[in-house]
Coordinates of C-alpha atoms in Angstrom, one line a residue:
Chain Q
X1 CA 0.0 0.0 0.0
X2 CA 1.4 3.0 -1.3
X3 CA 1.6 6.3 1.1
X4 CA 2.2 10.0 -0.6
X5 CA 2.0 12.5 2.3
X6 CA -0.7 11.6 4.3
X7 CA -2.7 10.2 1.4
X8 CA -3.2 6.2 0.5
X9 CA -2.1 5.9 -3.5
X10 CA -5.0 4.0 -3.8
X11 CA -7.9 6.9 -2.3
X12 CA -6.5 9.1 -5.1
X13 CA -8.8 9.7 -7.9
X14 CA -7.3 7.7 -11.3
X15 CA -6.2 9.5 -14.2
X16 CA -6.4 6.9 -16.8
X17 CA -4.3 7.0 -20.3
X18 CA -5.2 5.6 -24.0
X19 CA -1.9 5.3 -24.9
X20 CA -2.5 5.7 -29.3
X21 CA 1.5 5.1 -29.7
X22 CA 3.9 3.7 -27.0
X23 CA 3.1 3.0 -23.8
X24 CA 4.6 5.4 -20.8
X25 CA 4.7 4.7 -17.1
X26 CA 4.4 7.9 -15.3
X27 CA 7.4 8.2 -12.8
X28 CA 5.9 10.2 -10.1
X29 CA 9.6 9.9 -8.4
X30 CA 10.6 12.3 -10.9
X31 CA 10.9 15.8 -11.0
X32 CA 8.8 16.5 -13.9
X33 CA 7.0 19.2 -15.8
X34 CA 3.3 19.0 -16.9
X35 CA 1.7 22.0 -18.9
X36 CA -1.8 22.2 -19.4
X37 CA -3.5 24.2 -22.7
X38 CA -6.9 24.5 -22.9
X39 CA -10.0 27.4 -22.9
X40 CA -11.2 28.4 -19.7
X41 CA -13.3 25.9 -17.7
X42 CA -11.6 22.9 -19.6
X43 CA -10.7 21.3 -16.8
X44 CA -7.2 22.6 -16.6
X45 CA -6.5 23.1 -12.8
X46 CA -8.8 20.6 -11.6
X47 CA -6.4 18.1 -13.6
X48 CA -2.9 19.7 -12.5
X49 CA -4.4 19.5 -8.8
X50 CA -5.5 16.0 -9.4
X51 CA -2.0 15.3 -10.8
X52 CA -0.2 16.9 -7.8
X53 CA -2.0 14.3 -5.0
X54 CA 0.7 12.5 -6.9
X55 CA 3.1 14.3 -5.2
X56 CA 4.1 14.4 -0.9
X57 CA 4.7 18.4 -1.1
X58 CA 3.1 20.7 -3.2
X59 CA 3.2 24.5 -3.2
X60 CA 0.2 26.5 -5.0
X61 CA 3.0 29.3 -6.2
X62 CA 0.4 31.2 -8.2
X63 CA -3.2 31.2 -8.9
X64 CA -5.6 33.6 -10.4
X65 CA -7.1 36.3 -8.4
X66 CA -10.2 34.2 -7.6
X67 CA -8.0 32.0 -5.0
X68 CA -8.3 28.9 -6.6
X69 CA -5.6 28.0 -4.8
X70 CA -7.7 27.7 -1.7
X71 CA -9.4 24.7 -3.7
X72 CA -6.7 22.4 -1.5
X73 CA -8.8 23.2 1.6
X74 CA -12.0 22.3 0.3
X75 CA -14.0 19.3 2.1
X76 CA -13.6 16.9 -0.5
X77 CA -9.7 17.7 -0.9
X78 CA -7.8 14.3 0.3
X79 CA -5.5 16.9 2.0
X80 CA -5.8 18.1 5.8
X81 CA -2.2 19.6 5.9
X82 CA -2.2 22.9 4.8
X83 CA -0.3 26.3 5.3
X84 CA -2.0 29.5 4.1
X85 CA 0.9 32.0 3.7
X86 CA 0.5 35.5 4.1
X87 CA 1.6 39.4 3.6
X88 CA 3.4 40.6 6.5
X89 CA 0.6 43.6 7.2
X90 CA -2.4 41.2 6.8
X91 CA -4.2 38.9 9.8
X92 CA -5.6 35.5 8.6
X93 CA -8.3 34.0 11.3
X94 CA -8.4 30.3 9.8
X95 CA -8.7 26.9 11.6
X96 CA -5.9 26.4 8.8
X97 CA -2.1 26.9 9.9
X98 CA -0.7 30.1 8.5
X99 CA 2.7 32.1 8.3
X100 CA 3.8 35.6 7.4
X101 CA 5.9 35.4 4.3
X102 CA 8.8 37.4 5.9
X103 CA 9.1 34.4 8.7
X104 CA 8.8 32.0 5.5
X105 CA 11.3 29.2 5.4
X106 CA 11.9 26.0 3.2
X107 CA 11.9 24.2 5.9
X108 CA 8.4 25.6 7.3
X109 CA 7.4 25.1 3.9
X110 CA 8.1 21.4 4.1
X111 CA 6.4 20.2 7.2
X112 CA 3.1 21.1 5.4
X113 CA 1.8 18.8 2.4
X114 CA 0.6 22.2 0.5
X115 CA 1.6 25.7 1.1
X116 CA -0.6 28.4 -0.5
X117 CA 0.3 32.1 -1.1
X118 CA -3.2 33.2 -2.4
X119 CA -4.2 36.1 -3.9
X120 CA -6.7 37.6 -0.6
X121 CA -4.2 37.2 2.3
X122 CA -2.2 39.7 0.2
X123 CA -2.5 43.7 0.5
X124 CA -2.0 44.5 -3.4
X125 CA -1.2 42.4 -6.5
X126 CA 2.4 43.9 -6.0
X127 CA 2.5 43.1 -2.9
X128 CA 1.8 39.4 -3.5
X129 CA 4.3 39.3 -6.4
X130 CA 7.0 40.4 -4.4
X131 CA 6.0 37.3 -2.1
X132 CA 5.4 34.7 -4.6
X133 CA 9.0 36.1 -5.5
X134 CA 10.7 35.8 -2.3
X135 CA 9.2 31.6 -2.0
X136 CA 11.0 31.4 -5.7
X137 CA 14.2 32.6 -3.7
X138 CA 13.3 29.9 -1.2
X139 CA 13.1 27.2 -3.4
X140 CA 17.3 27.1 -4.2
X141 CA 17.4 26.4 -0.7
X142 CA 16.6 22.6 -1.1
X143 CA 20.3 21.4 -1.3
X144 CA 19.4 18.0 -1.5
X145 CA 16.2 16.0 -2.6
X146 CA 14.3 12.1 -2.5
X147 CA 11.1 13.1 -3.5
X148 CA 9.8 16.0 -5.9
X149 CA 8.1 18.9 -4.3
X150 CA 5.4 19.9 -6.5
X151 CA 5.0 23.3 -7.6
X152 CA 1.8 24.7 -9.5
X153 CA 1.5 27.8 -11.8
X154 CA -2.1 28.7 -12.7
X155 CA -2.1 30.3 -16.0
X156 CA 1.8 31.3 -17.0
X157 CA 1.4 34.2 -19.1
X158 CA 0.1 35.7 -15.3
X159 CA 3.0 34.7 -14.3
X160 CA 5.0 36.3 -16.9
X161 CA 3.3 39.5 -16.8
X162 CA 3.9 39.0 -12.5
X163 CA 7.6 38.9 -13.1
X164 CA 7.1 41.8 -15.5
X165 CA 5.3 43.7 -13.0
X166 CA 7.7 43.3 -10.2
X167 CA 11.0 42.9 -11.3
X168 CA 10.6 45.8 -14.1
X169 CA 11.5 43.2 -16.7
X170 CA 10.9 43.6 -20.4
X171 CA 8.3 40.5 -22.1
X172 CA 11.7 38.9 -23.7
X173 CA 13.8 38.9 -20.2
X174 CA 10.9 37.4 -18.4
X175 CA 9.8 34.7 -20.7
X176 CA 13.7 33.9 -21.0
X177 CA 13.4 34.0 -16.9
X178 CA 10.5 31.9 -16.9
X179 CA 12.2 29.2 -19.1
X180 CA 15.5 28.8 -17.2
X181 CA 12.8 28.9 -14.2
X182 CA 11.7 26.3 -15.3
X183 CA 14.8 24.5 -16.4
X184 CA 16.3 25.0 -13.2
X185 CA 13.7 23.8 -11.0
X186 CA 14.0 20.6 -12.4
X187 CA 17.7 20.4 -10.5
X188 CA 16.5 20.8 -7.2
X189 CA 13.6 18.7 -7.7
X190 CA 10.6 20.7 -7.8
X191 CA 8.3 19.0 -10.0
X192 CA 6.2 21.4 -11.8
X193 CA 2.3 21.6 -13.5
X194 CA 2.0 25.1 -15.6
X195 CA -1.7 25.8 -16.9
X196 CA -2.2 28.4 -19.5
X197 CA -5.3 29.5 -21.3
X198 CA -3.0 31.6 -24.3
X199 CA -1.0 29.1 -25.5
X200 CA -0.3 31.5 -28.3
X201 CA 1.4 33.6 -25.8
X202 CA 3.6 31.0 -24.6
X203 CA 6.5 30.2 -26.7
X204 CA 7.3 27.1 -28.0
X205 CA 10.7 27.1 -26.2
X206 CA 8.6 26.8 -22.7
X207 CA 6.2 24.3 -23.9
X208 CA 9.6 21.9 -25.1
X209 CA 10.4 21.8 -21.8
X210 CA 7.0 20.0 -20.3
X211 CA 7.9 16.1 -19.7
X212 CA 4.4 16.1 -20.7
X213 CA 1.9 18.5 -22.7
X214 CA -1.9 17.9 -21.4
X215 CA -4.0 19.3 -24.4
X216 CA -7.5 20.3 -22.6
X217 CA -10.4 21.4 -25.2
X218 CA -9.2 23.8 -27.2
X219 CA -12.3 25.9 -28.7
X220 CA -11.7 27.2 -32.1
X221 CA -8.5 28.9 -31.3
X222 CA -7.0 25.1 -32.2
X223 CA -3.8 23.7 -31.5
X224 CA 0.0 25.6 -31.7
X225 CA 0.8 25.4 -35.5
X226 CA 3.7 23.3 -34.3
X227 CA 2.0 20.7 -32.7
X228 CA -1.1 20.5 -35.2
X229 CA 0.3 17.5 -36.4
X230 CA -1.8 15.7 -33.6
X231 CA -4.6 16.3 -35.6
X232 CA -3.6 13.1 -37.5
X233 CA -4.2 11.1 -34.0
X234 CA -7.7 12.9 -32.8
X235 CA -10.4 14.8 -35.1
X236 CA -9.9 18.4 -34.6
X237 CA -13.8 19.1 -34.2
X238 CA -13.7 16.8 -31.2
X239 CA -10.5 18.3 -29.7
X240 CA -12.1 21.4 -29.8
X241 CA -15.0 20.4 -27.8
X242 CA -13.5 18.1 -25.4
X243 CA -15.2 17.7 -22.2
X244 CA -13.8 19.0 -18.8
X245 CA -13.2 15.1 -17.8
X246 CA -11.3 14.3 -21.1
X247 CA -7.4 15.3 -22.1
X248 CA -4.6 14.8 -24.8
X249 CA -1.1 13.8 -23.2
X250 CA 1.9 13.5 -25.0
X251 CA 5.6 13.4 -24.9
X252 CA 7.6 16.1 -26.5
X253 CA 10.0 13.5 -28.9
X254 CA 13.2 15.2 -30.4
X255 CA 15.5 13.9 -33.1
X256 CA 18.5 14.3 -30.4
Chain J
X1 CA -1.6 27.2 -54.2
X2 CA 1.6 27.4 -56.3
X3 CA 2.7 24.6 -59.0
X4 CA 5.5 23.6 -56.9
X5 CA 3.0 23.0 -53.5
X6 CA 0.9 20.8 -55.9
X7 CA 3.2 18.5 -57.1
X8 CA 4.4 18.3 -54.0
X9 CA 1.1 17.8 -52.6
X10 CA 0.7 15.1 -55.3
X11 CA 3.6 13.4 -54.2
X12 CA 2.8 13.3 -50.7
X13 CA -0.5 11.9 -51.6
X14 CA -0.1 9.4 -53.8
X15 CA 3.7 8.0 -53.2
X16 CA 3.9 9.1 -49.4
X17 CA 1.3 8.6 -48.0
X18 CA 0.1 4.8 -49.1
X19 CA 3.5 3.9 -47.8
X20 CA 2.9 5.4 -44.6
X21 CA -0.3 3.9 -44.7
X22 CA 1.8 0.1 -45.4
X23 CA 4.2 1.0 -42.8
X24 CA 1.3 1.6 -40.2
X25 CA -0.4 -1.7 -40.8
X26 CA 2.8 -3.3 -40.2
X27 CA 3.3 -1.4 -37.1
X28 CA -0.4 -2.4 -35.8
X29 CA 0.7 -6.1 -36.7
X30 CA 4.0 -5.8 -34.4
X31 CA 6.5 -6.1 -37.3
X32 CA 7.7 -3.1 -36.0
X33 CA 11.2 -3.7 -37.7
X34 CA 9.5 -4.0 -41.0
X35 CA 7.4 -0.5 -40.5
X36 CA 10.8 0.9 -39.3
X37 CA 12.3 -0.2 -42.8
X38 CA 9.2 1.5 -44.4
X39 CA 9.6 4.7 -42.3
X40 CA 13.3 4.4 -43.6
X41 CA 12.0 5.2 -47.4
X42 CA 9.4 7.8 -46.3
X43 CA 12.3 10.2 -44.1
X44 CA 14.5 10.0 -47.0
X45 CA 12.4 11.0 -49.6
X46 CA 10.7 13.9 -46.8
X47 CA 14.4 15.0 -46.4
X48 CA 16.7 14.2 -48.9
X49 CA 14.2 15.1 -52.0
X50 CA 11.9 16.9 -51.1
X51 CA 14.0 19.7 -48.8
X52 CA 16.2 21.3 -51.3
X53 CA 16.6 24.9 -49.9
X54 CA 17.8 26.5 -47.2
X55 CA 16.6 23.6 -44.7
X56 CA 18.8 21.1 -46.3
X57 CA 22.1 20.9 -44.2
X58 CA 19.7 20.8 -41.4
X59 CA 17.7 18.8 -43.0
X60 CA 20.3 16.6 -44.0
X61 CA 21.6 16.2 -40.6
X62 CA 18.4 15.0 -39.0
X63 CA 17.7 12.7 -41.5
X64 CA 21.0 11.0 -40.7
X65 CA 20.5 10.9 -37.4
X66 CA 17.1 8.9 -37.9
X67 CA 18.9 6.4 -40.9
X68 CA 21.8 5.5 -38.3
X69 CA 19.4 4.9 -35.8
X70 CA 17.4 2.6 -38.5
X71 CA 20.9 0.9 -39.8
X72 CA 21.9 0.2 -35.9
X73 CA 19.2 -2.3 -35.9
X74 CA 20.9 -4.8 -38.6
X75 CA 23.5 -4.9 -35.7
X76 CA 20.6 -7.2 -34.1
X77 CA 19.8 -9.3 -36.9
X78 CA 19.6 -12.8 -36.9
X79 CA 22.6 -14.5 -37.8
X80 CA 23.0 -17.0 -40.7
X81 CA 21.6 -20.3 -40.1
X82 CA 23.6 -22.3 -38.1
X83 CA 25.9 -20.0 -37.1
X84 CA 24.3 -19.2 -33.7
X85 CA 21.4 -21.6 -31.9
X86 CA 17.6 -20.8 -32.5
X87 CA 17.5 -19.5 -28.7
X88 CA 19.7 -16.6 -29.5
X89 CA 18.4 -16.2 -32.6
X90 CA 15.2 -15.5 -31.5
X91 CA 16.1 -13.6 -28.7
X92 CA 18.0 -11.2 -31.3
X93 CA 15.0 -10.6 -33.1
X94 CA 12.9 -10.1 -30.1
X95 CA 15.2 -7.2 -28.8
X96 CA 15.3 -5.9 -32.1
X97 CA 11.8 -5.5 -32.7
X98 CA 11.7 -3.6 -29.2
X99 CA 13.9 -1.1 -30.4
X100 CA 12.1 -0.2 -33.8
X101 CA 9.0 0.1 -31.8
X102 CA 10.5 2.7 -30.4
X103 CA 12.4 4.6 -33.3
X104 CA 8.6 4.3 -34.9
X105 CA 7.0 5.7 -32.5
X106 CA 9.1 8.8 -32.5
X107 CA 10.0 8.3 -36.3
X108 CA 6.2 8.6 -37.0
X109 CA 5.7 12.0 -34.6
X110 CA 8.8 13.4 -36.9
X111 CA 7.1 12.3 -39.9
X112 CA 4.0 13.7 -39.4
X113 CA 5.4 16.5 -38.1
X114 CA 7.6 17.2 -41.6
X115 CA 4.1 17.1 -43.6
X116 CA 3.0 19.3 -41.5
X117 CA 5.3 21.9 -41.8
X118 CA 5.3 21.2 -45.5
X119 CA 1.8 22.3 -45.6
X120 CA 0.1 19.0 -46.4
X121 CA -2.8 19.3 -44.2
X122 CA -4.0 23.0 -45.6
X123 CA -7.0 21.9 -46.3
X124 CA -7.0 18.6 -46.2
X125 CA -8.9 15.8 -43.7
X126 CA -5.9 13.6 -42.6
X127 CA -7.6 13.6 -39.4
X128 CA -7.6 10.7 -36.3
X129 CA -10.8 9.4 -35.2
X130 CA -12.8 11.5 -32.4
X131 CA -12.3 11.1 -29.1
X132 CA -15.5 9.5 -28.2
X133 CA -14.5 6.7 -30.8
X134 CA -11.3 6.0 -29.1
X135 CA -11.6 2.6 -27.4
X136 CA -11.2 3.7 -24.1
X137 CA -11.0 -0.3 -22.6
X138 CA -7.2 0.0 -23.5
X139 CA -6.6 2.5 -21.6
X140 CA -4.4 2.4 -18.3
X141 CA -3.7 4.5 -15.1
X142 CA -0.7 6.5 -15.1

């Protein structure tokens, strides 16, 4: 019997695969990256969330302003074990545990199976940049890893415009940050699952770096020119009406 | 559409494509090393003919990637008759078949990928079945 935090492999709601070509174990001891494209209300989160139970440690680094972050601490959400972090100038009254981010630690961080910085407990979007910043800076402090942390970004091109936003960046330096972000993370074993709703935005550079691409219904906006080719596997009428339960995965293959 | 699309639109259609279509029936019957060999024709004639501009030293270097791949697999062909017992000859071909499965696989995304960018789906219906027809009984948890 398999135990993943405080959570019993087996209570965890399946995700199962059609494989059309090969056949792929997922190594869930790995530090991999799942991206999510889809329209709005395709299912993208729920799935990335889903995928995460997956995972003993998971930090909610950045949702949309709706705090669907705080999904974690719903009723039916396998997961008890939560820390809500917060700005330094704001009071939380939760039965949940909480933490200012300027006591944050990587350590504190660890004892809990999710950490959430949502978007409430902070005073101003800047405000909560700057702290979804300073747990980034936290994350090179995990010297040494056995299991994969998992680290969630609702929509990226937020994200991007976040980093924009805060650090004064440029679009090109903070889609280049976001990529060696991402390439980094990797190292110190931070698995990542990145949700976007404008794939278009996101360059094809950052979606070659997902282990795994989750296609979600796509609407008529269709799928990147670069991967249209997948057309050939699934009709492109029905990809672009998938329903919120349904998903394309596949494995970014190179010639290398 | 130019001339030069066309033919190579006709080309695509009527040489290309019914061999990918022979290689994929291979494939679905597990003689994965035959499909490979089928794939083999298809690359070369996707890079070595078709890509004569400015792609082609790239071109040209993919496409050798993907033919030594192919040409590693004679390393793991059965040898003459006698020469080594059935056990080991069958255990060659087993391990070779493995490995085609796999260049196919990612032979196939490349493929597909190539007639993409060459513009062969513009308006055409090359497309897979829908998702509700997808046997879903196959299907495993991750």
């Amino acid at each position: 019997m398999q135990i993943i935090g405080s959570r019993l492999r087996t209570d965890l709601p399946t995700i199962r695969v059609r494989w059309l070509r090969g056949y792929d174990k997922v190594d869930w001891s790995k530090a991999l990256i799942f991206l999510a494209l889809g329209k709005k209300g395709s299912g993208k989160s729920a799935l990335l969330e889903n995928i995460g139970l997956r995972y003993p440690r998971i930090v909610d680094l950045f949702g949309s302003r709706d705090d669907e972050g705080l999904s974690w601490c719903r009723d039916i959400s396998p997961i008890d074990d939560v820390l809500l972090i917060h700005g330094d100038n704001v009071d939380v009254n939760c039965s949940w545990d909480t933490c200012k981010i300027g006591e944050l630690t990587y350590d504190k961080m660890m004892q809990y199976e999710v950490s959430i910085p949502s978007y409430s407990f902070f005073t101003s979007d800047l405000s909560r940049f700057v702290g979804i910043s300073q747990i980034m800076k936290l994350f090179w402090d995990r010297k040494e890893w056995k299991s994969p942390v998992y680290v969630t970004v609702r929509e990226a091109s937020s994200f991007i415009y976040s980093r924009i936003k805060q650090d004064n960046m440029n679009m090109k330096n903070a889609k280049a940050d976001f990529i060696f972000w991402q390439r980094e993370m990797r190292h110190f074993g931070y698995a990542l699952g990145i949700d976007t709703i404008r794939w278009t935005s996101i360059d094809k550079e950052m979606r070659d770096l997902a282990d795994y691409q989750i296609i979600k219904k796509v609407g008529g906006q269709g799928l990147p020119d670069d991967i249209s080719f997948l057309y050939k596997y699934i009709d492109p009428m029905s990809m672009a009406r998938l329903r919120p339960d349904k998903f394309l995965i596949f494995i970014a293959i190179t010639a290398e | 559409m130019s001339d030069k699309v066309d033919l190579l639109g006709q080309y695509i259609g009527q040489v290309l494509i019914p061999r990918l279509n022979r290689a994929d029936e291979l494939f679905e019957k597990g003689k994965y090393f035959e499909a490979v060999n089928k794939q083999k024709s298809i690359i070369r004639a996707l890079y070595r003919e078709i890509s004569k501009s400015e792609e082609k030293s790239n071109g040209e270097k993919i496409l050798l990637n993907w033919i030594e791949k192919i040409d590693s697999l004679y390393e793991f062909s059965p040898k003459v008759k006698g020469e080594t017992n059935e056990i080991t000859q069958y255990n060659l071909k087993m391990h070779r078949n493995n490995l085609a499965q796999k260049i196919y696989e990612n032979l196939d995304w490349e493929i597909w990928g190539k007639l993409h960018e060459l513009g062969y789906f513009a308006g055409k219906r090359m497309y897979g079945p829908k998702v509700e027809d997808i046997d879903m009984e196959k299907a495993v948890e991750i």
